mmCIF file of C-alpha atoms in Angstrom:
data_model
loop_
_atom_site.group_PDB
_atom_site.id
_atom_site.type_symbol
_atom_site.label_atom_id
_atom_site.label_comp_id
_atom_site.label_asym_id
_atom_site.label_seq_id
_atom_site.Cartn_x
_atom_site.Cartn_y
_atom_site.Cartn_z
ATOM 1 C CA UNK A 11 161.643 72.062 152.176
ATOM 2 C CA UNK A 12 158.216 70.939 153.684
ATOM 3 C CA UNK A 13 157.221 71.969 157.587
ATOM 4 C CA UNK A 14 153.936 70.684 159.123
ATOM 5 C CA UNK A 15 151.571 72.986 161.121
ATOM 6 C CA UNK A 16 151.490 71.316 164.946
ATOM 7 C CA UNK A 17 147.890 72.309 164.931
ATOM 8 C CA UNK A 18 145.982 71.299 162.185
ATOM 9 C CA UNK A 19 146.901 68.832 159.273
ATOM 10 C CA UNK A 20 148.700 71.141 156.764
ATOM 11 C CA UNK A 21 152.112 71.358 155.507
ATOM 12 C CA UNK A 22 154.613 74.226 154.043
ATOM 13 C CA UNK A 23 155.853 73.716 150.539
ATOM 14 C CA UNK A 24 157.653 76.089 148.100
ATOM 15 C CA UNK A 25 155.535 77.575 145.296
ATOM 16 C CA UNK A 26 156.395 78.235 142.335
ATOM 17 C CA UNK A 27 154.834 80.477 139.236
ATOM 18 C CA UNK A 28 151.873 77.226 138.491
ATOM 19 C CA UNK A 29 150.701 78.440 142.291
ATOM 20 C CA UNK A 30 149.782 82.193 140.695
ATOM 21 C CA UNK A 31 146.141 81.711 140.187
ATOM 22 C CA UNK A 32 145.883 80.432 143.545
ATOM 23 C CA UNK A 33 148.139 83.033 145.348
ATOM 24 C CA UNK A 34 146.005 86.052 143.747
ATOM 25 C CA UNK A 35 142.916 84.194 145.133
ATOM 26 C CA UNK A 36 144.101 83.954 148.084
ATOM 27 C CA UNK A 37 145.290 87.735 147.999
ATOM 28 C CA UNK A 38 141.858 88.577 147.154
ATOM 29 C CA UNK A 39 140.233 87.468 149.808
ATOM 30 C CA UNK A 40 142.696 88.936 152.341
ATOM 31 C CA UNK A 41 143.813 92.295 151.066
ATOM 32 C CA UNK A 42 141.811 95.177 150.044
ATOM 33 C CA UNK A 43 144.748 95.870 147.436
ATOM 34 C CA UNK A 44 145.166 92.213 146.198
ATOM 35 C CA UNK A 45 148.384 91.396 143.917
ATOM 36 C CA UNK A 46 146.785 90.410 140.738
ATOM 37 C CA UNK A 47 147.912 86.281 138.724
ATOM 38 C CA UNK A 48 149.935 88.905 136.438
ATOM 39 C CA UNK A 49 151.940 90.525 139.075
ATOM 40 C CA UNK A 50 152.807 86.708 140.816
ATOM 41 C CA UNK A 51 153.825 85.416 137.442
ATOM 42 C CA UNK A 52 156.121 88.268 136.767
ATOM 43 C CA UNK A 53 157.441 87.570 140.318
ATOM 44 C CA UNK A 54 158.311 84.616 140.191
ATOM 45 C CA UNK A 55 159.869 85.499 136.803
ATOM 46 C CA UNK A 56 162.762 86.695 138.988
ATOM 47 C CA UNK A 57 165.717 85.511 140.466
ATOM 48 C CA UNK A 58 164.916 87.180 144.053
ATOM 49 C CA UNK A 59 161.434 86.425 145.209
ATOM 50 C CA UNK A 60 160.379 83.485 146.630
ATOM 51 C CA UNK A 61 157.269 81.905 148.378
ATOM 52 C CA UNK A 62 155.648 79.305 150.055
ATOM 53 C CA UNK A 63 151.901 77.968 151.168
ATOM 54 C CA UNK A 64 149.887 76.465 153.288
ATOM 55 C CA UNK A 65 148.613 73.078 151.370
ATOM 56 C CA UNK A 66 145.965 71.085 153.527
ATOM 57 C CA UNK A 67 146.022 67.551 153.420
ATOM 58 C CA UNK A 68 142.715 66.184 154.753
ATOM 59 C CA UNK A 69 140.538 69.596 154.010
ATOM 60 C CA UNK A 70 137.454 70.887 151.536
ATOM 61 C CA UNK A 71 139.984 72.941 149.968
ATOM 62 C CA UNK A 72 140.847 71.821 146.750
ATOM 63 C CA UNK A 73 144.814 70.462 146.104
ATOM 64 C CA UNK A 74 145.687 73.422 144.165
ATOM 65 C CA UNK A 75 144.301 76.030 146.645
ATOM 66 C CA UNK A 76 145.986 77.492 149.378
ATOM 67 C CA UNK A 77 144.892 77.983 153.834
ATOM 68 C CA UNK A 78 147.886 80.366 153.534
ATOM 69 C CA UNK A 79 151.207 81.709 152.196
ATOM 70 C CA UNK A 80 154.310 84.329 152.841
ATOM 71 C CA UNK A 81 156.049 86.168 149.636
ATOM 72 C CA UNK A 82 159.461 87.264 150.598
ATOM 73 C CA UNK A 83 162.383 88.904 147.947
ATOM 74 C CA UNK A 84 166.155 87.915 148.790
ATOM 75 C CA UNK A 85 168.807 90.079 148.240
ATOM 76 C CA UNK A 86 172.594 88.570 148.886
ATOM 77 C CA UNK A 87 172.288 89.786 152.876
ATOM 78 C CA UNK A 88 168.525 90.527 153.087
ATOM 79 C CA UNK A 89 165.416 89.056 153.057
ATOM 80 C CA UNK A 90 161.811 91.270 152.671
ATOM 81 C CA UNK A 91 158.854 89.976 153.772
ATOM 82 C CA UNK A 92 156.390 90.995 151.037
ATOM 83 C CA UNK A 93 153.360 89.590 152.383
ATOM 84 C CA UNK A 94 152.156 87.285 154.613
ATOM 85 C CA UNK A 95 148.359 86.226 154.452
ATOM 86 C CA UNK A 96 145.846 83.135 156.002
ATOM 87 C CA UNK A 97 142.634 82.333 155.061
ATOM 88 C CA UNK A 98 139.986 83.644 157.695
ATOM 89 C CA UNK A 99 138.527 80.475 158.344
ATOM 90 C CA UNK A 100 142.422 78.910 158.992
ATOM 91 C CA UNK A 101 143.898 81.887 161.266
ATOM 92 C CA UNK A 102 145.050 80.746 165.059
ATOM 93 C CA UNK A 103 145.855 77.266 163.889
ATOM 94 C CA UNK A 104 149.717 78.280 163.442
ATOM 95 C CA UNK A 105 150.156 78.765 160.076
ATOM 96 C CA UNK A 106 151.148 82.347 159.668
ATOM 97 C CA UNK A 107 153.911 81.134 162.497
ATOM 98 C CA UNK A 108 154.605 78.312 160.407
ATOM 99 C CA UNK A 109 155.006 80.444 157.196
ATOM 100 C CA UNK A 110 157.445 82.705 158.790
ATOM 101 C CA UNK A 111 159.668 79.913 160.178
ATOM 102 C CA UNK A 112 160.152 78.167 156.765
ATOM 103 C CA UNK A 113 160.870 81.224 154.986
ATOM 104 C CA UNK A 114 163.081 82.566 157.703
ATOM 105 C CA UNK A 115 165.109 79.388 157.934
ATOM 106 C CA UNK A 116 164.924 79.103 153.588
ATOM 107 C CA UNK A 117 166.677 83.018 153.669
ATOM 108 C CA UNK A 118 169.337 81.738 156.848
ATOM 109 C CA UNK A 119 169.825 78.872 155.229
ATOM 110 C CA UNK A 120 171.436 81.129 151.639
ATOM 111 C CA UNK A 121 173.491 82.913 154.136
ATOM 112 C CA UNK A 122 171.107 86.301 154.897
ATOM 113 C CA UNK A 123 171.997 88.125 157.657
ATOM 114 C CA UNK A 124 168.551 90.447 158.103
ATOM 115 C CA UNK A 125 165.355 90.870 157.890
ATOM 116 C CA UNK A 126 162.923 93.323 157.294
ATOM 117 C CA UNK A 127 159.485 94.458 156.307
ATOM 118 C CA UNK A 128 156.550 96.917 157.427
ATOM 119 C CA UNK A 129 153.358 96.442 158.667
ATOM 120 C CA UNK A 130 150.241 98.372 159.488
ATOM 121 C CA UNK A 131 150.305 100.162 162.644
ATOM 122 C CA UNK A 132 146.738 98.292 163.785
ATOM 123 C CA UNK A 133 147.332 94.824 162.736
ATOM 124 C CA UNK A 134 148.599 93.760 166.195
ATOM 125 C CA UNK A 135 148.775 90.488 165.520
ATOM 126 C CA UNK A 136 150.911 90.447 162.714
ATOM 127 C CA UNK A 137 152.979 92.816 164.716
ATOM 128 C CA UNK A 138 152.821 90.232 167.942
ATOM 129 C CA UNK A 139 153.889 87.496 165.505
ATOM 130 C CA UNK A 140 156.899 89.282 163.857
ATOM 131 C CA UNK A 141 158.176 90.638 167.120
ATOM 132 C CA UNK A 142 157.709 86.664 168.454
ATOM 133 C CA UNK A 143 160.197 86.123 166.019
ATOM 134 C CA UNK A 144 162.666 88.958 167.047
ATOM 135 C CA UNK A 145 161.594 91.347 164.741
ATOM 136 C CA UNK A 146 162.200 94.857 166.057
ATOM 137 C CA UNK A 147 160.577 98.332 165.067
ATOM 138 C CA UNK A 148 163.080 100.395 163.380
ATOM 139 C CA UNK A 149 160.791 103.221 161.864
ATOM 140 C CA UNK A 150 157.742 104.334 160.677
ATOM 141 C CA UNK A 151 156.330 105.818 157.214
ATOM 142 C CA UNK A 152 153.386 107.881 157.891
ATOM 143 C CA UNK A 153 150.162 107.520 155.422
ATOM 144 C CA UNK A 154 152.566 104.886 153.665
ATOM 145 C CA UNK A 155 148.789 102.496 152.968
ATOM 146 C CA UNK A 156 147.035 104.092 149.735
ATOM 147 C CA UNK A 157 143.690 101.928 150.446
ATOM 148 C CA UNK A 158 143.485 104.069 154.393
ATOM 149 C CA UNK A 159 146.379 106.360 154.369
ATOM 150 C CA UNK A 160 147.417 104.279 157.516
ATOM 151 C CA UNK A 161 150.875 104.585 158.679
ATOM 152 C CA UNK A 162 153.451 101.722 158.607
ATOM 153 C CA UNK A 163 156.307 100.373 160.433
ATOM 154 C CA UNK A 164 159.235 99.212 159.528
ATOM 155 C CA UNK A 165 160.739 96.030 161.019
ATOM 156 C CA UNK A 166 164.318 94.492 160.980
ATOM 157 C CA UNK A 167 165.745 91.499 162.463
ATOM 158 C CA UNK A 168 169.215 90.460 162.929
ATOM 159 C CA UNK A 169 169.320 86.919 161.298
ATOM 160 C CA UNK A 170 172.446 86.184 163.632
ATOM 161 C CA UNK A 171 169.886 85.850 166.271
ATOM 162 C CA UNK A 172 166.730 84.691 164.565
ATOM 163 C CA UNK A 173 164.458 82.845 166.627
ATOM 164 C CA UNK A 174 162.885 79.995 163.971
ATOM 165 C CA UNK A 175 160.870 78.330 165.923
ATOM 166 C CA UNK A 176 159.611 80.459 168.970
#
């Protein structure tokens, strides 16, 4: 499964455990609380989670590193978005939209039937994006962040009605 970003030249690809180094790197520079290479490998080591990345094709970056990617775990009716991260220098070119529609339609397409996943109560746009999708806030866990003891909401989405491509 490959999907093209409509803004910039970059396309969506499935990763697999060779893209660990990459993924942590990425991590690191997004998160304050970065997965480390160890915790992608054993990841991917299972039968559930599943991810996919941002690859540029005309870019400085090189081939093996990644503008952006989503992590996601399937169960047989559910899938969790784990995390979902762009490079700084890449954000408001689509991608994070991009990421979500591939992995959405990779989860409908196995026959899910929901969504879900929390987010930090100030990171508005992930929150805009998620509820672009259909996404809607089901709960909260207070202080759930150890880094900020920020609070967290939870998000579900009926897959029935899952907008792909809003």
């Amino acid at each position: 499964m490959m999907h093209d970003s409509p803004k910039r030249a970059g396309h969506c690809v499935r990763l697999t455990i060779e893209d660990a180094p990459a993924l942590s790197s990425l991590e690191s520079r997004c998160f304050a609380l970065p997965w480390t290479e160890q915790a992608f490998a054993e990841a991917f080591a299972g039968k559930t989670f599943h991810a996919f990345g941002i690859r540029e094709t005309a870019s400085p970056l090189s081939p093996r590193e990644l503008a952006g990617y989503i992590a996601v775990y399937h169960t047989p009716d559910e899938v969790e978005i784990l995390n979902i991260a762009v490079r700084e220098d890449r954000r408001r070119h689509g991608y994070g939209r991009l990421l979500m529609a591939t992995a959405l339609q990779d989860a409908k397409e196995t026959g899910i039937l929901r969504g879900v996943l929390e987010v930090r109560i100030s990171n508005a746009p992930a929150i805009h994006l998620y509820e672009s999708f259909g996404f809607r806030q089901a709960g909260k866990r207070r202080g759930y962040y150890q880094d900020t003891g920020e609070d967290a909401l939870i998000y579900t989405l009926d897959m029935g009605q899952t907008r792909t491509n809003p």
